[in-house]
């Protein structure tokens, strides 16, 4: 049975697909068999990315597939070491179903209070619905400075949640990489690769 890792948020555009892809890439590069499940049928952003990646011939190859529900994705879980659920935004019902299916639930968030407050509310709602707190972890994205990262981390930890080590800084190079079918851990800028890798390796350590 695969380790199931879900990326969720109520807010759109926080980095669910970005981190799903990077995690899929690094897990695959580490020799694990991976399925990246795109649960956003309307947008299909990870599906599109998977197609671009395949066309560009980028290794390791990553198997991306669309599923209508978390349950449908779970049905193929036993064929893989890792099943990654790239969740849709703005659907609390689907988010809960996805969280229930997952061994680890990752919520990316930006560092502003406008981002942090709803993000914490979202995890509180999952805990209230019966998801164990130990399964929930935040990932910091779109960070500008070290001070901003530290403040956001402190806010989330004070709210009682774990936060992955490292963060993604806000950089056009990360968008550019993904336009080419690469993960953010594959950008041609070594320093940005290394920074993204810290975050993703911390995640991989958690499913060990
Ligand atoms: N750290 C970053 N620096 C620059 N661009 C970023 C960063 N993180 C994400 N992006 C870009 O922001 C956009 C939204 O990111 P992404 O698609 O990962 O979010 P999402 O949470 O999956 O969105 P949705 O809710 O629509 O599914 C994408 O174009 C992505 O390339
Ligand atoms: Mg997405």
PDB file of C-alpha atoms and ligand atoms in Angstrom:
ATOM      1  CA  UNK A   1       0.000   0.000   0.000  1.00  0.00           C
ATOM      2  CA  UNK A   2       1.324   3.386  -1.002  1.00  0.00           C
ATOM      3  CA  UNK A   3       2.074   6.262   1.322  1.00  0.00           C
ATOM      4  CA  UNK A   4      -0.636   8.777   0.453  1.00  0.00           C
ATOM      5  CA  UNK A   5       0.351  12.445   0.608  1.00  0.00           C
ATOM      6  CA  UNK A   6      -2.250  15.130  -0.106  1.00  0.00           C
ATOM      7  CA  UNK A   7      -1.771  18.802  -0.956  1.00  0.00           C
ATOM      8  CA  UNK A   8      -4.814  20.864   0.011  1.00  0.00           C
ATOM      9  CA  UNK A   9      -5.976  24.442   0.568  1.00  0.00           C
ATOM     10  CA  UNK A  10      -9.164  26.446   0.369  1.00  0.00           C
ATOM     11  CA  UNK A  11      -7.228  29.271  -1.221  1.00  0.00           C
ATOM     12  CA  UNK A  12      -6.322  28.980  -4.882  1.00  0.00           C
ATOM     13  CA  UNK A  13      -2.841  29.469  -6.246  1.00  0.00           C
ATOM     14  CA  UNK A  14      -0.927  28.805  -3.023  1.00  0.00           C
ATOM     15  CA  UNK A  15       1.333  26.111  -4.485  1.00  0.00           C
ATOM     16  CA  UNK A  16      -0.498  22.776  -4.212  1.00  0.00           C
ATOM     17  CA  UNK A  17       0.351  21.740  -7.756  1.00  0.00           C
ATOM     18  CA  UNK A  18       3.858  23.218  -7.562  1.00  0.00           C
ATOM     19  CA  UNK A  19       4.728  21.208  -4.454  1.00  0.00           C
ATOM     20  CA  UNK A  20       2.905  18.076  -5.675  1.00  0.00           C
ATOM     21  CA  UNK A  21       5.072  18.029  -8.793  1.00  0.00           C
ATOM     22  CA  UNK A  22       8.316  18.678  -6.937  1.00  0.00           C
ATOM     23  CA  UNK A  23       7.506  15.970  -4.422  1.00  0.00           C
ATOM     24  CA  UNK A  24       6.620  13.553  -7.236  1.00  0.00           C
ATOM     25  CA  UNK A  25       9.880  14.364  -9.007  1.00  0.00           C
ATOM     26  CA  UNK A  26      12.104  13.905  -5.954  1.00  0.00           C
ATOM     27  CA  UNK A  27      10.358  10.736  -4.797  1.00  0.00           C
ATOM     28  CA  UNK A  28      10.727   9.284  -8.312  1.00  0.00           C
ATOM     29  CA  UNK A  29      14.382  10.375  -8.494  1.00  0.00           C
ATOM     30  CA  UNK A  30      14.895   8.563  -5.185  1.00  0.00           C
ATOM     31  CA  UNK A  31      13.735   5.318  -6.783  1.00  0.00           C
ATOM     32  CA  UNK A  32      10.156   5.206  -5.521  1.00  0.00           C
ATOM     33  CA  UNK A  33       7.280   4.386  -7.841  1.00  0.00           C
ATOM     34  CA  UNK A  34       5.000   7.394  -7.849  1.00  0.00           C
ATOM     35  CA  UNK A  35       1.532   8.293  -9.073  1.00  0.00           C
ATOM     36  CA  UNK A  36       0.621  11.969  -9.179  1.00  0.00           C
ATOM     37  CA  UNK A  37      -3.180  12.197  -9.001  1.00  0.00           C
ATOM     38  CA  UNK A  38      -4.664  15.443 -10.312  1.00  0.00           C
ATOM     39  CA  UNK A  39      -7.980  15.903  -8.491  1.00  0.00           C
ATOM     40  CA  UNK A  40      -8.812  19.216 -10.159  1.00  0.00           C
ATOM     41  CA  UNK A  41     -10.643  18.044 -13.258  1.00  0.00           C
ATOM     42  CA  UNK A  42     -11.615  21.574 -14.244  1.00  0.00           C
ATOM     43  CA  UNK A  43      -8.075  22.903 -14.384  1.00  0.00           C
ATOM     44  CA  UNK A  44      -6.021  19.753 -14.872  1.00  0.00           C
ATOM     45  CA  UNK A  45      -2.829  21.759 -14.311  1.00  0.00           C
ATOM     46  CA  UNK A  46      -0.673  18.853 -13.173  1.00  0.00           C
ATOM     47  CA  UNK A  47      -2.036  16.728 -16.002  1.00  0.00           C
ATOM     48  CA  UNK A  48      -0.996  19.393 -18.526  1.00  0.00           C
ATOM     49  CA  UNK A  49       2.400  19.684 -16.877  1.00  0.00           C
ATOM     50  CA  UNK A  50       2.847  15.920 -17.067  1.00  0.00           C
ATOM     51  CA  UNK A  51       2.147  16.034 -20.794  1.00  0.00           C
ATOM     52  CA  UNK A  52       4.668  18.838 -21.352  1.00  0.00           C
ATOM     53  CA  UNK A  53       7.234  16.917 -19.323  1.00  0.00           C
ATOM     54  CA  UNK A  54       6.649  13.749 -21.308  1.00  0.00           C
ATOM     55  CA  UNK A  55       6.907  15.627 -24.638  1.00  0.00           C
ATOM     56  CA  UNK A  56      10.168  17.235 -23.514  1.00  0.00           C
ATOM     57  CA  UNK A  57      11.522  13.806 -22.569  1.00  0.00           C
ATOM     58  CA  UNK A  58      12.487  14.860 -19.048  1.00  0.00           C
ATOM     59  CA  UNK A  59      13.695  12.087 -16.718  1.00  0.00           C
ATOM     60  CA  UNK A  60      12.613  10.710 -14.363  1.00  0.00           C
ATOM     61  CA  UNK A  61       9.287  10.168 -16.029  1.00  0.00           C
ATOM     62  CA  UNK A  62       6.338  10.922 -13.784  1.00  0.00           C
ATOM     63  CA  UNK A  63       2.993   9.230 -14.187  1.00  0.00           C
ATOM     64  CA  UNK A  64       0.212  11.828 -13.848  1.00  0.00           C
ATOM     65  CA  UNK A  65      -3.444  10.890 -14.007  1.00  0.00           C
ATOM     66  CA  UNK A  66      -6.740  12.698 -13.461  1.00  0.00           C
ATOM     67  CA  UNK A  67      -9.236  11.349 -10.937  1.00  0.00           C
ATOM     68  CA  UNK A  68     -12.669  12.704 -10.047  1.00  0.00           C
ATOM     69  CA  UNK A  69     -12.388  11.833  -6.361  1.00  0.00           C
ATOM     70  CA  UNK A  70      -9.859  10.847  -3.729  1.00  0.00           C
ATOM     71  CA  UNK A  71     -11.561   7.443  -3.507  1.00  0.00           C
ATOM     72  CA  UNK A  72     -10.918   6.790  -7.202  1.00  0.00           C
ATOM     73  CA  UNK A  73      -7.254   7.663  -6.782  1.00  0.00           C
ATOM     74  CA  UNK A  74      -6.982   5.461  -3.673  1.00  0.00           C
ATOM     75  CA  UNK A  75      -8.196   2.502  -5.693  1.00  0.00           C
ATOM     76  CA  UNK A  76      -4.852   2.433  -7.574  1.00  0.00           C
ATOM     77  CA  UNK A  77      -2.707   3.159  -4.491  1.00  0.00           C
ATOM     78  CA  UNK A  78      -1.510  -0.395  -3.966  1.00  0.00           C
ATOM     79  CA  UNK A  79       0.347  -0.302  -7.283  1.00  0.00           C
ATOM     80  CA  UNK A  80       2.691   2.488  -6.123  1.00  0.00           C
ATOM     81  CA  UNK A  81       5.060   3.392  -3.295  1.00  0.00           C
ATOM     82  CA  UNK A  82       3.723   6.933  -3.163  1.00  0.00           C
ATOM     83  CA  UNK A  83       0.332   8.319  -4.196  1.00  0.00           C
ATOM     84  CA  UNK A  84       0.226  12.110  -4.370  1.00  0.00           C
ATOM     85  CA  UNK A  85      -3.150  13.849  -4.275  1.00  0.00           C
ATOM     86  CA  UNK A  86      -3.032  17.307  -5.873  1.00  0.00           C
ATOM     87  CA  UNK A  87      -6.251  18.786  -4.529  1.00  0.00           C
ATOM     88  CA  UNK A  88      -8.606  21.407  -5.962  1.00  0.00           C
ATOM     89  CA  UNK A  89      -9.152  24.766  -4.245  1.00  0.00           C
ATOM     90  CA  UNK A  90     -12.384  26.063  -2.752  1.00  0.00           C
ATOM     91  CA  UNK A  91     -14.191  22.837  -1.937  1.00  0.00           C
ATOM     92  CA  UNK A  92     -14.325  22.045   1.760  1.00  0.00           C
ATOM     93  CA  UNK A  93     -16.138  18.750   1.209  1.00  0.00           C
ATOM     94  CA  UNK A  94     -13.602  17.411  -1.263  1.00  0.00           C
ATOM     95  CA  UNK A  95     -10.795  18.683   0.973  1.00  0.00           C
ATOM     96  CA  UNK A  96     -12.084  16.651   3.907  1.00  0.00           C
ATOM     97  CA  UNK A  97     -12.451  13.525   1.761  1.00  0.00           C
ATOM     98  CA  UNK A  98      -8.916  14.012   0.449  1.00  0.00           C
ATOM     99  CA  UNK A  99      -7.551  14.561   3.959  1.00  0.00           C
ATOM    100  CA  UNK A 100      -9.282  11.394   5.202  1.00  0.00           C
ATOM    101  CA  UNK A 101      -7.592   9.400   2.443  1.00  0.00           C
ATOM    102  CA  UNK A 102      -4.111  10.708   3.237  1.00  0.00           C
ATOM    103  CA  UNK A 103      -1.349   9.630   5.610  1.00  0.00           C
ATOM    104  CA  UNK A 104       0.033  13.157   5.448  1.00  0.00           C
ATOM    105  CA  UNK A 105      -1.802  16.370   4.534  1.00  0.00           C
ATOM    106  CA  UNK A 106       0.335  19.275   3.352  1.00  0.00           C
ATOM    107  CA  UNK A 107      -1.114  22.767   3.146  1.00  0.00           C
ATOM    108  CA  UNK A 108       1.020  25.325   1.302  1.00  0.00           C
ATOM    109  CA  UNK A 109       0.562  28.899   2.463  1.00  0.00           C
ATOM    110  CA  UNK A 110       1.909  32.341   1.753  1.00  0.00           C
ATOM    111  CA  UNK A 111       3.375  34.427   4.590  1.00  0.00           C
ATOM    112  CA  UNK A 112       0.860  37.288   4.867  1.00  0.00           C
ATOM    113  CA  UNK A 113      -1.770  37.284   7.579  1.00  0.00           C
ATOM    114  CA  UNK A 114      -4.321  37.215   4.759  1.00  0.00           C
ATOM    115  CA  UNK A 115      -2.901  33.815   3.818  1.00  0.00           C
ATOM    116  CA  UNK A 116      -2.071  32.476   7.274  1.00  0.00           C
ATOM    117  CA  UNK A 117      -5.419  33.082   8.949  1.00  0.00           C
ATOM    118  CA  UNK A 118      -7.590  31.084   6.522  1.00  0.00           C
ATOM    119  CA  UNK A 119      -4.873  28.431   6.328  1.00  0.00           C
ATOM    120  CA  UNK A 120      -5.001  27.878  10.096  1.00  0.00           C
ATOM    121  CA  UNK A 121      -8.812  27.907  10.021  1.00  0.00           C
ATOM    122  CA  UNK A 122      -8.682  25.185   7.372  1.00  0.00           C
ATOM    123  CA  UNK A 123      -6.525  22.894   9.522  1.00  0.00           C
ATOM    124  CA  UNK A 124      -8.660  23.630  12.593  1.00  0.00           C
ATOM    125  CA  UNK A 125     -11.698  22.514  10.562  1.00  0.00           C
ATOM    126  CA  UNK A 126      -9.952  19.280   9.566  1.00  0.00           C
ATOM    127  CA  UNK A 127      -9.008  18.566  13.195  1.00  0.00           C
ATOM    128  CA  UNK A 128     -12.584  19.231  14.239  1.00  0.00           C
ATOM    129  CA  UNK A 129     -13.735  16.773  11.574  1.00  0.00           C
ATOM    130  CA  UNK A 130     -11.513  14.099  13.118  1.00  0.00           C
ATOM    131  CA  UNK A 131      -8.226  14.277  11.184  1.00  0.00           C
ATOM    132  CA  UNK A 132      -5.361  13.720  13.673  1.00  0.00           C
ATOM    133  CA  UNK A 133      -3.255  16.861  14.057  1.00  0.00           C
ATOM    134  CA  UNK A 134      -0.067  14.815  13.609  1.00  0.00           C
ATOM    135  CA  UNK A 135      -1.028  14.196   9.990  1.00  0.00           C
ATOM    136  CA  UNK A 136      -1.176  17.905   9.150  1.00  0.00           C
ATOM    137  CA  UNK A 137       1.809  19.989   8.103  1.00  0.00           C
ATOM    138  CA  UNK A 138       2.271  23.431   6.560  1.00  0.00           C
ATOM    139  CA  UNK A 139       4.667  24.305   3.726  1.00  0.00           C
ATOM    140  CA  UNK A 140       5.729  27.946   3.375  1.00  0.00           C
ATOM    141  CA  UNK A 141       5.577  29.337  -0.167  1.00  0.00           C
ATOM    142  CA  UNK A 142       6.113  32.725  -1.856  1.00  0.00           C
ATOM    143  CA  UNK A 143       8.516  33.856   0.850  1.00  0.00           C
ATOM    144  CA  UNK A 144      10.422  37.123   0.384  1.00  0.00           C
ATOM    145  CA  UNK A 145      12.924  37.324   3.245  1.00  0.00           C
ATOM    146  CA  UNK A 146      14.298  35.210   6.098  1.00  0.00           C
ATOM    147  CA  UNK A 147      12.446  37.430   8.568  1.00  0.00           C
ATOM    148  CA  UNK A 148       9.191  36.870   6.729  1.00  0.00           C
ATOM    149  CA  UNK A 149       9.769  33.111   6.795  1.00  0.00           C
ATOM    150  CA  UNK A 150      10.536  33.164  10.533  1.00  0.00           C
ATOM    151  CA  UNK A 151       7.430  35.208  11.354  1.00  0.00           C
ATOM    152  CA  UNK A 152       5.126  32.959   9.320  1.00  0.00           C
ATOM    153  CA  UNK A 153       6.657  29.833  10.839  1.00  0.00           C
ATOM    154  CA  UNK A 154       6.191  31.198  14.366  1.00  0.00           C
ATOM    155  CA  UNK A 155       2.554  32.065  13.631  1.00  0.00           C
ATOM    156  CA  UNK A 156       1.723  28.570  12.386  1.00  0.00           C
ATOM    157  CA  UNK A 157       3.606  26.809  15.187  1.00  0.00           C
ATOM    158  CA  UNK A 158       1.848  28.970  17.744  1.00  0.00           C
ATOM    159  CA  UNK A 159      -1.432  27.804  16.243  1.00  0.00           C
ATOM    160  CA  UNK A 160      -0.268  24.282  17.093  1.00  0.00           C
ATOM    161  CA  UNK A 161       0.825  22.886  13.730  1.00  0.00           C
ATOM    162  CA  UNK A 162       4.038  21.466  12.291  1.00  0.00           C
ATOM    163  CA  UNK A 163       5.751  23.402   9.520  1.00  0.00           C
ATOM    164  CA  UNK A 164       8.159  21.793   7.034  1.00  0.00           C
ATOM    165  CA  UNK A 165      11.773  22.939   7.283  1.00  0.00           C
ATOM    166  CA  UNK A 166      12.764  25.232   4.436  1.00  0.00           C
ATOM    167  CA  UNK A 167      10.444  27.173   2.138  1.00  0.00           C
ATOM    168  CA  UNK A 168       9.910  28.222  -1.457  1.00  0.00           C
ATOM    169  CA  UNK A 169      10.912  31.785  -2.147  1.00  0.00           C
ATOM    170  CA  UNK A 170       8.897  33.728  -4.736  1.00  0.00           C
ATOM    171  CA  UNK A 171      10.838  33.602  -8.025  1.00  0.00           C
ATOM    172  CA  UNK A 172       9.879  33.808 -11.719  1.00  0.00           C
ATOM    173  CA  UNK A 173      12.433  31.020 -12.320  1.00  0.00           C
ATOM    174  CA  UNK A 174      10.123  28.592 -10.514  1.00  0.00           C
ATOM    175  CA  UNK A 175       7.252  29.483 -12.831  1.00  0.00           C
ATOM    176  CA  UNK A 176       9.536  29.242 -15.836  1.00  0.00           C
ATOM    177  CA  UNK A 177      10.754  25.780 -14.833  1.00  0.00           C
ATOM    178  CA  UNK A 178       7.192  24.520 -14.550  1.00  0.00           C
ATOM    179  CA  UNK A 179       6.280  26.012 -17.930  1.00  0.00           C
ATOM    180  CA  UNK A 180       8.958  23.700 -19.366  1.00  0.00           C
ATOM    181  CA  UNK A 181       7.653  20.590 -17.611  1.00  0.00           C
ATOM    182  CA  UNK A 182      10.293  20.734 -14.900  1.00  0.00           C
ATOM    183  CA  UNK A 183       9.754  20.676 -11.153  1.00  0.00           C
ATOM    184  CA  UNK A 184      10.930  23.606  -9.003  1.00  0.00           C
ATOM    185  CA  UNK A 185      13.753  21.313  -7.873  1.00  0.00           C
ATOM    186  CA  UNK A 186      14.939  21.193 -11.514  1.00  0.00           C
ATOM    187  CA  UNK A 187      15.342  24.906 -12.280  1.00  0.00           C
ATOM    188  CA  UNK A 188      18.714  25.758 -13.803  1.00  0.00           C
ATOM    189  CA  UNK A 189      19.568  28.020 -10.854  1.00  0.00           C
ATOM    190  CA  UNK A 190      21.496  25.876  -8.391  1.00  0.00           C
ATOM    191  CA  UNK A 191      20.727  27.985  -5.317  1.00  0.00           C
ATOM    192  CA  UNK A 192      16.977  27.878  -6.045  1.00  0.00           C
ATOM    193  CA  UNK A 193      17.166  24.126  -6.670  1.00  0.00           C
ATOM    194  CA  UNK A 194      18.902  23.595  -3.344  1.00  0.00           C
ATOM    195  CA  UNK A 195      16.367  25.695  -1.457  1.00  0.00           C
ATOM    196  CA  UNK A 196      13.419  23.846  -2.958  1.00  0.00           C
ATOM    197  CA  UNK A 197      15.144  20.559  -2.248  1.00  0.00           C
ATOM    198  CA  UNK A 198      15.417  21.250   1.497  1.00  0.00           C
ATOM    199  CA  UNK A 199      11.643  21.605   1.690  1.00  0.00           C
ATOM    200  CA  UNK A 200      10.898  18.542  -0.432  1.00  0.00           C
ATOM    201  CA  UNK A 201      13.460  16.292   1.282  1.00  0.00           C
ATOM    202  CA  UNK A 202      11.922  17.207   4.625  1.00  0.00           C
ATOM    203  CA  UNK A 203       8.617  15.996   3.249  1.00  0.00           C
ATOM    204  CA  UNK A 204      10.157  12.771   1.936  1.00  0.00           C
ATOM    205  CA  UNK A 205      11.717  12.166   5.381  1.00  0.00           C
ATOM    206  CA  UNK A 206       8.238  12.350   6.884  1.00  0.00           C
ATOM    207  CA  UNK A 207       6.863   9.491   4.834  1.00  0.00           C
ATOM    208  CA  UNK A 208      10.007   7.358   5.441  1.00  0.00           C
TER     209      UNK A 208
HETATM  210  N1  LIG B   1       7.457  30.168  -5.094  1.00  0.00           N
HETATM  211  C1  LIG B   1       6.914  30.542  -6.252  1.00  0.00           C
HETATM  212  N2  LIG B   1       7.525  31.483  -7.023  1.00  0.00           N
HETATM  213  C2  LIG B   1       6.980  31.850  -8.199  1.00  0.00           C
HETATM  214  N3  LIG B   1       5.842  31.358  -8.705  1.00  0.00           N
HETATM  215  C3  LIG B   1       5.198  30.427  -7.990  1.00  0.00           C
HETATM  216  C4  LIG B   1       5.687  29.965  -6.742  1.00  0.00           C
HETATM  217  N4  LIG B   1       4.841  29.021  -6.263  1.00  0.00           N
HETATM  218  C5  LIG B   1       3.861  28.896  -7.177  1.00  0.00           C
HETATM  219  N5  LIG B   1       4.067  29.733  -8.223  1.00  0.00           N
HETATM  220  C6  LIG B   1       3.219  29.909  -9.399  1.00  0.00           C
HETATM  221  O1  LIG B   1       1.945  30.351  -8.967  1.00  0.00           O
HETATM  222  C7  LIG B   1       0.914  29.750  -9.735  1.00  0.00           C
HETATM  223  C8  LIG B   1      -0.016  28.956  -8.798  1.00  0.00           C
HETATM  224  O2  LIG B   1       0.720  27.879  -8.233  1.00  0.00           O
HETATM  225  P1  LIG B   1       0.090  26.431  -8.160  1.00  0.00           P
HETATM  226  O3  LIG B   1      -0.567  26.106  -9.448  1.00  0.00           O
HETATM  227  O4  LIG B   1       1.123  25.516  -7.659  1.00  0.00           O
HETATM  228  O5  LIG B   1      -1.012  26.686  -7.042  1.00  0.00           O
HETATM  229  P2  LIG B   1      -2.267  25.770  -6.665  1.00  0.00           P
HETATM  230  O6  LIG B   1      -2.435  25.893  -5.192  1.00  0.00           O
HETATM  231  O7  LIG B   1      -2.093  24.407  -7.213  1.00  0.00           O
HETATM  232  O8  LIG B   1      -3.421  26.537  -7.438  1.00  0.00           O
HETATM  233  P3  LIG B   1      -4.946  26.032  -7.675  1.00  0.00           P
HETATM  234  O9  LIG B   1      -5.654  26.318  -6.393  1.00  0.00           O
HETATM  235  O10 LIG B   1      -5.417  26.881  -8.798  1.00  0.00           O
HETATM  236  O11 LIG B   1      -4.884  24.570  -7.983  1.00  0.00           O
HETATM  237  C9  LIG B   1       1.610  28.877 -10.776  1.00  0.00           C
HETATM  238  O12 LIG B   1       1.731  29.623 -11.965  1.00  0.00           O
HETATM  239  C10 LIG B   1       2.981  28.623 -10.170  1.00  0.00           C
HETATM  240  O13 LIG B   1       3.977  28.438 -11.161  1.00  0.00           O
HETATM  241 MG1  LIG B   2      -3.395  23.284  -8.478  1.00  0.00          MG
END
